[in-house]
């Protein structure tokens, strides 16, 4: 059972498959890159393993010497293909609002290219107090510590590791590539079905 704690001053959220369903947009961006380069990319497969840095996915489709170039090009074309098709996850806006209503701060810490992360949030009208990109798994602890986050919410086992590295409570949602059992096995302190359940959890476990 998760102990009751004082209300968190700052809650961190992952982006892809936590706050946003980025699969349609990322799929479109990969298909555009494939068409431009003439290199086959199985976009449907790629979107089943979102979370890790882009370089890791590119390694499945391009030789090592081309990865930096392809990562840069993908990020260049991304806004044109990926922002408009990408919806907010169910409960995302309400989860951020719940943190604000508690008097806390909501930040986004993601492995995504930071400018593109900000474009997604602006397009969807989600306004966190800070957005930090280019951090994956344990490295997310850098931003979580800097902002004093005591809770981190994510969909991947890497997010659980990032939370624990920062000595933050790991709240997980199985809305991405990892199942609830996988998230629990990775050490998630709390597993919610989705962000719709987050405000009630925050009210129940955030009160002193």
Tab-separated table of C-alpha atoms in Angstrom:
chain	number	residue	atom	x	y	z
A	1	UNK	CA	0.000	0.000	0.000
A	2	UNK	CA	1.341	3.426	-0.921
A	3	UNK	CA	1.762	5.613	2.167
A	4	UNK	CA	-0.055	8.914	2.375
A	5	UNK	CA	2.312	11.798	1.848
A	6	UNK	CA	2.159	15.532	1.984
A	7	UNK	CA	0.678	17.110	-1.105
A	8	UNK	CA	3.383	17.228	-3.794
A	9	UNK	CA	4.654	20.708	-4.593
A	10	UNK	CA	5.685	19.602	-8.079
A	11	UNK	CA	4.455	16.699	-10.210
A	12	UNK	CA	6.345	15.655	-13.335
A	13	UNK	CA	4.650	14.089	-16.338
A	14	UNK	CA	6.072	12.171	-19.267
A	15	UNK	CA	4.770	13.276	-22.683
A	16	UNK	CA	4.437	10.514	-25.301
A	17	UNK	CA	1.674	8.060	-24.415
A	18	UNK	CA	1.229	9.704	-21.025
A	19	UNK	CA	-0.096	13.190	-21.830
A	20	UNK	CA	-0.413	12.755	-25.607
A	21	UNK	CA	-1.199	9.885	-27.967
A	22	UNK	CA	1.683	10.579	-30.304
A	23	UNK	CA	1.292	7.410	-32.369
A	24	UNK	CA	-0.635	8.933	-35.320
A	25	UNK	CA	1.770	11.843	-35.681
A	26	UNK	CA	4.937	9.830	-35.237
A	27	UNK	CA	3.665	7.252	-37.719
A	28	UNK	CA	3.062	10.017	-40.275
A	29	UNK	CA	6.525	11.483	-39.700
A	30	UNK	CA	8.211	8.097	-40.142
A	31	UNK	CA	6.297	7.436	-43.360
A	32	UNK	CA	7.348	10.829	-44.701
A	33	UNK	CA	10.979	10.152	-43.827
A	34	UNK	CA	10.771	6.729	-45.455
A	35	UNK	CA	9.361	8.219	-48.645
A	36	UNK	CA	11.987	10.956	-48.699
A	37	UNK	CA	14.953	8.635	-48.131
A	38	UNK	CA	13.724	5.545	-49.964
A	39	UNK	CA	14.515	3.473	-46.854
A	40	UNK	CA	11.809	1.148	-45.553
A	41	UNK	CA	10.602	2.063	-42.057
A	42	UNK	CA	7.875	-0.040	-40.497
A	43	UNK	CA	6.029	2.881	-38.939
A	44	UNK	CA	3.341	0.661	-37.429
A	45	UNK	CA	6.006	-1.307	-35.574
A	46	UNK	CA	7.921	1.801	-34.532
A	47	UNK	CA	4.933	3.315	-32.760
A	48	UNK	CA	4.527	0.219	-30.577
A	49	UNK	CA	7.813	0.944	-28.803
A	50	UNK	CA	7.696	4.648	-28.029
A	51	UNK	CA	9.612	5.978	-25.057
A	52	UNK	CA	13.341	5.514	-25.629
A	53	UNK	CA	15.362	8.166	-27.480
A	54	UNK	CA	14.804	8.577	-31.206
A	55	UNK	CA	18.341	7.394	-31.937
A	56	UNK	CA	17.453	3.915	-30.688
A	57	UNK	CA	14.546	3.582	-33.107
A	58	UNK	CA	16.539	4.970	-36.036
A	59	UNK	CA	19.163	2.281	-35.440
A	60	UNK	CA	16.608	-0.305	-36.587
A	61	UNK	CA	16.370	1.311	-40.047
A	62	UNK	CA	19.615	3.140	-40.812
A	63	UNK	CA	23.330	2.311	-40.494
A	64	UNK	CA	25.122	3.951	-37.577
A	65	UNK	CA	26.829	6.572	-39.700
A	66	UNK	CA	23.475	7.876	-40.970
A	67	UNK	CA	21.647	8.027	-37.644
A	68	UNK	CA	22.638	11.600	-36.660
A	69	UNK	CA	21.588	12.905	-40.078
A	70	UNK	CA	18.281	11.023	-40.011
A	71	UNK	CA	17.479	12.121	-36.474
A	72	UNK	CA	18.031	15.730	-37.469
A	73	UNK	CA	15.925	15.382	-40.592
A	74	UNK	CA	13.103	13.632	-38.724
A	75	UNK	CA	12.990	16.460	-36.217
A	76	UNK	CA	12.936	19.024	-39.026
A	77	UNK	CA	9.913	17.487	-40.762
A	78	UNK	CA	8.158	16.467	-37.545
A	79	UNK	CA	6.112	19.660	-37.021
A	80	UNK	CA	4.596	19.445	-40.491
A	81	UNK	CA	3.419	15.847	-40.062
A	82	UNK	CA	3.085	15.032	-36.378
A	83	UNK	CA	1.550	17.926	-34.461
A	84	UNK	CA	-1.947	18.186	-35.963
A	85	UNK	CA	-2.834	14.439	-35.857
A	86	UNK	CA	-1.781	13.995	-32.224
A	87	UNK	CA	-4.547	14.128	-29.582
A	88	UNK	CA	-4.296	14.510	-25.826
A	89	UNK	CA	-4.638	11.319	-23.827
A	90	UNK	CA	-7.867	10.904	-21.893
A	91	UNK	CA	-7.581	12.807	-18.635
A	92	UNK	CA	-4.395	14.664	-19.560
A	93	UNK	CA	-5.742	18.176	-19.202
A	94	UNK	CA	-7.591	17.249	-16.029
A	95	UNK	CA	-4.450	15.699	-14.512
A	96	UNK	CA	-2.423	18.863	-15.048
A	97	UNK	CA	-5.318	20.958	-13.764
A	98	UNK	CA	-5.572	18.788	-10.643
A	99	UNK	CA	-1.951	19.533	-9.771
A	100	UNK	CA	-2.588	23.232	-10.214
A	101	UNK	CA	-5.775	23.043	-8.144
A	102	UNK	CA	-3.754	21.496	-5.326
A	103	UNK	CA	-1.456	24.510	-5.370
A	104	UNK	CA	1.345	22.550	-6.986
A	105	UNK	CA	3.381	22.902	-10.169
A	106	UNK	CA	3.128	20.587	-13.183
A	107	UNK	CA	6.193	19.987	-15.333
A	108	UNK	CA	6.789	17.825	-18.404
A	109	UNK	CA	10.016	15.820	-18.624
A	110	UNK	CA	10.418	13.876	-21.862
A	111	UNK	CA	12.941	12.219	-24.130
A	112	UNK	CA	11.374	14.072	-27.050
A	113	UNK	CA	13.101	16.935	-28.874
A	114	UNK	CA	12.146	19.817	-26.606
A	115	UNK	CA	10.928	22.267	-29.285
A	116	UNK	CA	8.607	19.613	-30.714
A	117	UNK	CA	7.356	18.711	-27.236
A	118	UNK	CA	6.424	22.352	-26.686
A	119	UNK	CA	4.624	22.467	-30.054
A	120	UNK	CA	2.455	19.512	-29.031
A	121	UNK	CA	1.501	21.073	-25.732
A	122	UNK	CA	0.771	24.467	-27.277
A	123	UNK	CA	-1.362	22.872	-30.000
A	124	UNK	CA	-3.411	20.985	-27.411
A	125	UNK	CA	-3.714	23.877	-24.981
A	126	UNK	CA	-1.891	22.058	-22.177
A	127	UNK	CA	0.191	24.562	-20.229
A	128	UNK	CA	2.700	23.046	-17.798
A	129	UNK	CA	4.928	25.248	-15.659
A	130	UNK	CA	8.055	23.914	-17.388
A	131	UNK	CA	9.003	21.582	-20.237
A	132	UNK	CA	12.332	19.738	-20.286
A	133	UNK	CA	13.289	17.566	-23.248
A	134	UNK	CA	16.064	15.223	-24.339
A	135	UNK	CA	16.052	13.185	-21.107
A	136	UNK	CA	15.377	9.455	-20.959
A	137	UNK	CA	14.985	7.003	-18.067
A	138	UNK	CA	17.453	7.680	-15.229
A	139	UNK	CA	18.533	10.947	-16.859
A	140	UNK	CA	15.048	12.341	-16.224
A	141	UNK	CA	16.054	12.591	-12.588
A	142	UNK	CA	18.186	15.636	-13.482
A	143	UNK	CA	15.118	17.726	-14.282
A	144	UNK	CA	12.949	16.167	-11.586
A	145	UNK	CA	15.493	17.074	-8.925
A	146	UNK	CA	16.064	20.542	-10.368
A	147	UNK	CA	12.347	21.312	-10.143
A	148	UNK	CA	11.827	19.566	-6.825
A	149	UNK	CA	9.362	17.007	-8.172
A	150	UNK	CA	8.151	14.491	-5.608
A	151	UNK	CA	5.974	12.554	-8.080
A	152	UNK	CA	6.656	11.512	-11.676
A	153	UNK	CA	3.915	10.093	-13.886
A	154	UNK	CA	4.819	8.020	-16.931
A	155	UNK	CA	3.895	5.040	-19.075
A	156	UNK	CA	7.253	3.287	-19.443
A	157	UNK	CA	9.524	1.272	-17.181
A	158	UNK	CA	12.176	3.875	-17.993
A	159	UNK	CA	9.914	6.474	-16.379
A	160	UNK	CA	9.760	4.376	-13.221
A	161	UNK	CA	13.548	4.258	-13.125
A	162	UNK	CA	13.738	8.015	-13.664
A	163	UNK	CA	11.336	8.674	-10.807
A	164	UNK	CA	13.192	6.442	-8.394
A	165	UNK	CA	16.576	7.884	-9.372
A	166	UNK	CA	15.154	11.268	-8.335
A	167	UNK	CA	13.703	9.782	-5.111
A	168	UNK	CA	10.249	10.633	-6.437
A	169	UNK	CA	7.093	8.538	-6.245
A	170	UNK	CA	6.678	6.583	-9.496
A	171	UNK	CA	3.073	6.764	-10.702
A	172	UNK	CA	2.545	4.676	-13.840
A	173	UNK	CA	-0.193	4.374	-16.431
A	174	UNK	CA	-0.278	1.397	-18.855
A	175	UNK	CA	-1.301	3.578	-21.789
A	176	UNK	CA	1.960	3.095	-23.719
A	177	UNK	CA	4.086	0.078	-24.633
A	178	UNK	CA	4.358	-1.331	-21.088
A	179	UNK	CA	1.659	-3.358	-19.380
A	180	UNK	CA	0.505	-2.785	-15.823
A	181	UNK	CA	2.325	-5.959	-14.761
A	182	UNK	CA	5.545	-4.773	-16.396
A	183	UNK	CA	5.272	-1.407	-14.664
A	184	UNK	CA	4.668	-3.064	-11.296
A	185	UNK	CA	7.591	-5.426	-11.860
A	186	UNK	CA	9.783	-2.392	-12.595
A	187	UNK	CA	8.893	-1.022	-9.173
A	188	UNK	CA	6.099	1.475	-9.871
A	189	UNK	CA	4.731	2.722	-6.554
A	190	UNK	CA	1.273	3.339	-8.029
A	191	UNK	CA	-0.294	1.952	-11.217
A	192	UNK	CA	-3.422	3.756	-12.402
A	193	UNK	CA	-5.510	2.585	-15.377
A	194	UNK	CA	-5.041	5.977	-17.074
A	195	UNK	CA	-4.801	9.683	-16.299
A	196	UNK	CA	-8.559	9.896	-15.827
A	197	UNK	CA	-7.916	8.275	-12.444
A	198	UNK	CA	-5.120	10.664	-11.501
A	199	UNK	CA	-7.076	13.558	-9.919
A	200	UNK	CA	-8.877	11.203	-7.506
A	201	UNK	CA	-5.593	9.506	-6.637
A	202	UNK	CA	-3.966	12.892	-6.007
A	203	UNK	CA	-6.808	13.942	-3.728
A	204	UNK	CA	-6.752	10.652	-1.845
A	205	UNK	CA	-3.008	10.234	-1.438
A	206	UNK	CA	-1.820	13.814	-1.535
A	207	UNK	CA	-3.568	15.049	1.559
A	208	UNK	CA	-1.503	15.148	4.694
